[in-house]
Amino acid sequence: MDLGIRGKRALVCAASKGLGRGCAEALAAEGVDLVINARGQEALSKTAEDIAQRHGVSVEAVAADITTEDGRAAVLDVAGQIDILVNNAGGPPPGNWRDWSRDDFIKALDANLLTAVALMQACVPGMIDRGWGRVVNITSAAVRSPIPILGLSNTARTGLTGFVAGMSRDVAKHGVIVNNILPGLHATDRADNLDGGAAKAEGITKEEARARRQAGIPVGRYGSAMDFGAACAFLCSQQAQFIVGQNLLVDGGTLNVTM
Ligand code: NAP
């Protein structure tokens, strides 16, 4: 299916690896020019070169911490006028609800709620003026089904979900479509770290921890970055113009609910 977005320009945040990279790849495969971001310059430059070479699109790379005001300013400066925004950042660390301080919450809210809000505030008015735009926020399956050790994530991402529920309906009449994608378990560095944490907590090997977590996924494996990217590209497509303010769960069927 031609997604009808060839020649559009996208900003994909936190995209040198993992799910962000999967989204960047899937958009590039549709002919979308990219600005990608991550903190580490080396991996980011390698990813940018690789995507540009394989898909024949323009890929600009901005090394910056997207969760800081300066970082966002640097990224937005290069991005300029964009048609598509994919919001992403690293997730908060795991822990126990008894231990999290006010500062821990502020960091999580900054990274996984306020950064996405700031980038939408910066980019969506231009999309409205031009009468076309797509925003995808990468949140988490934890929005539908909380993960106790990731309470900081549960809290921040639920806040973003509430913001998007209202804001997406305000901008839809201008051709700007805003949705969230909720990843379940995907094979990325983040999942690998969490497997390591679970292994330590349960006194088992990382492989055993992974096997246990995989057993809870009806598809029988972790998702891949490309699985995730495909969903993102669709929500950025022309065809997605009547899908507004939704929370698409991409979890291989893990959440056991009827609706
Ligand atoms: P990942 O494999 O660790 O990749 C994270 C990417 O984001 C890297 O390119 C990293 O590069 C970049 N990044 C991290 N913090 C950044 C920052 N402050 N500013 C700019 N770039 C940043 O993580 P992932 O698995 O793709 O996860 C992406 C998001 O989805 C996270 O918020 C995660 O919590 C959430 N999520 C993931 C899963 C899963 O199973 N993978 C499930 C649910 C939710 P640098 O380190 O160089 O900056």
XYZ file of C-alpha atoms in Angstrom, residues 62-172:
111
model
C 21.090 16.271 15.569
C 22.878 14.945 18.655
C 21.086 16.449 21.657
C 19.183 15.497 24.798
C 15.595 15.945 23.669
C 14.409 16.175 27.294
C 16.193 19.515 27.808
C 15.127 22.923 26.555
C 18.495 23.509 24.864
C 18.382 20.075 23.242
C 14.907 20.680 21.846
C 15.922 24.124 20.559
C 18.890 22.602 18.691
C 16.704 19.884 17.159
C 13.902 22.278 16.193
C 16.390 24.671 14.636
C 17.527 21.992 12.177
C 14.074 20.478 11.738
C 12.432 23.741 10.634
C 9.115 23.106 8.889
C 8.043 19.493 9.425
C 4.967 17.517 8.399
C 5.392 14.566 10.758
C 6.538 14.481 14.389
C 7.370 11.248 16.217
C 7.860 11.919 19.914
C 10.123 9.543 21.799
C 12.690 9.596 24.606
C 14.319 7.067 26.884
C 12.041 5.585 29.544
C 12.387 6.212 33.292
C 14.337 3.678 35.402
C 12.556 0.855 37.222
C 12.240 0.930 41.004
C 9.907 0.735 43.963
C 7.120 3.232 44.620
C 8.403 3.745 48.183
C 11.690 5.207 46.981
C 10.799 7.733 44.289
C 11.483 11.341 45.260
C 9.901 14.499 43.918
C 12.984 14.932 41.711
C 12.537 11.441 40.250
C 8.953 12.332 39.315
C 9.968 15.693 37.851
C 12.603 13.972 35.668
C 10.099 11.397 34.433
C 7.452 14.038 33.758
C 10.003 16.175 31.911
C 11.173 13.283 29.729
C 7.961 11.396 29.026
C 5.235 14.042 29.250
C 6.468 17.639 29.015
C 9.028 17.027 26.246
C 6.337 15.626 23.957
C 3.983 18.479 24.877
C 6.687 21.096 24.165
C 7.485 19.570 20.773
C 3.807 19.436 19.827
C 3.424 23.064 20.916
C 6.395 23.981 18.721
C 5.474 21.968 15.618
C 1.688 21.625 15.443
C 0.814 25.321 14.853
C 2.838 25.203 11.592
C 1.093 21.970 10.576
C -2.260 23.672 11.221
C -1.264 26.654 9.053
C -0.286 24.292 6.220
C -3.429 22.168 6.676
C -1.646 18.819 7.093
C 0.265 17.093 9.867
C 0.791 13.840 11.715
C 2.016 13.292 15.256
C 2.750 9.932 16.843
C 3.740 9.760 20.489
C 5.539 6.624 21.619
C 4.134 5.867 25.075
C 3.844 2.381 26.592
C 1.528 -0.570 27.108
C 1.814 0.516 30.752
C -0.854 3.125 29.971
C -3.399 0.284 29.609
C -1.906 -2.160 32.096
C 0.438 -0.719 34.734
C 3.857 -2.221 35.351
C 4.490 -1.800 39.108
C 8.300 -1.398 38.868
C 7.817 1.254 36.166
C 5.594 3.537 38.250
C 7.415 6.645 37.024
C 6.603 5.623 33.454
C 2.985 4.689 34.322
C 2.496 8.151 35.813
C 4.156 10.318 33.155
C 2.739 8.491 30.147
C -0.803 8.476 31.487
C -0.493 12.251 31.782
C 0.573 12.513 28.136
C -2.343 10.272 27.140
C -4.757 12.674 28.824
C -3.200 15.682 27.109
C -3.374 14.050 23.679
C -6.995 12.968 24.203
C -8.060 16.604 24.332
C -5.516 18.252 22.052
C -5.885 15.751 19.183
C -9.592 16.549 18.909
C -8.901 20.267 18.811
C -6.510 20.066 15.849
C -8.132 17.323 13.737
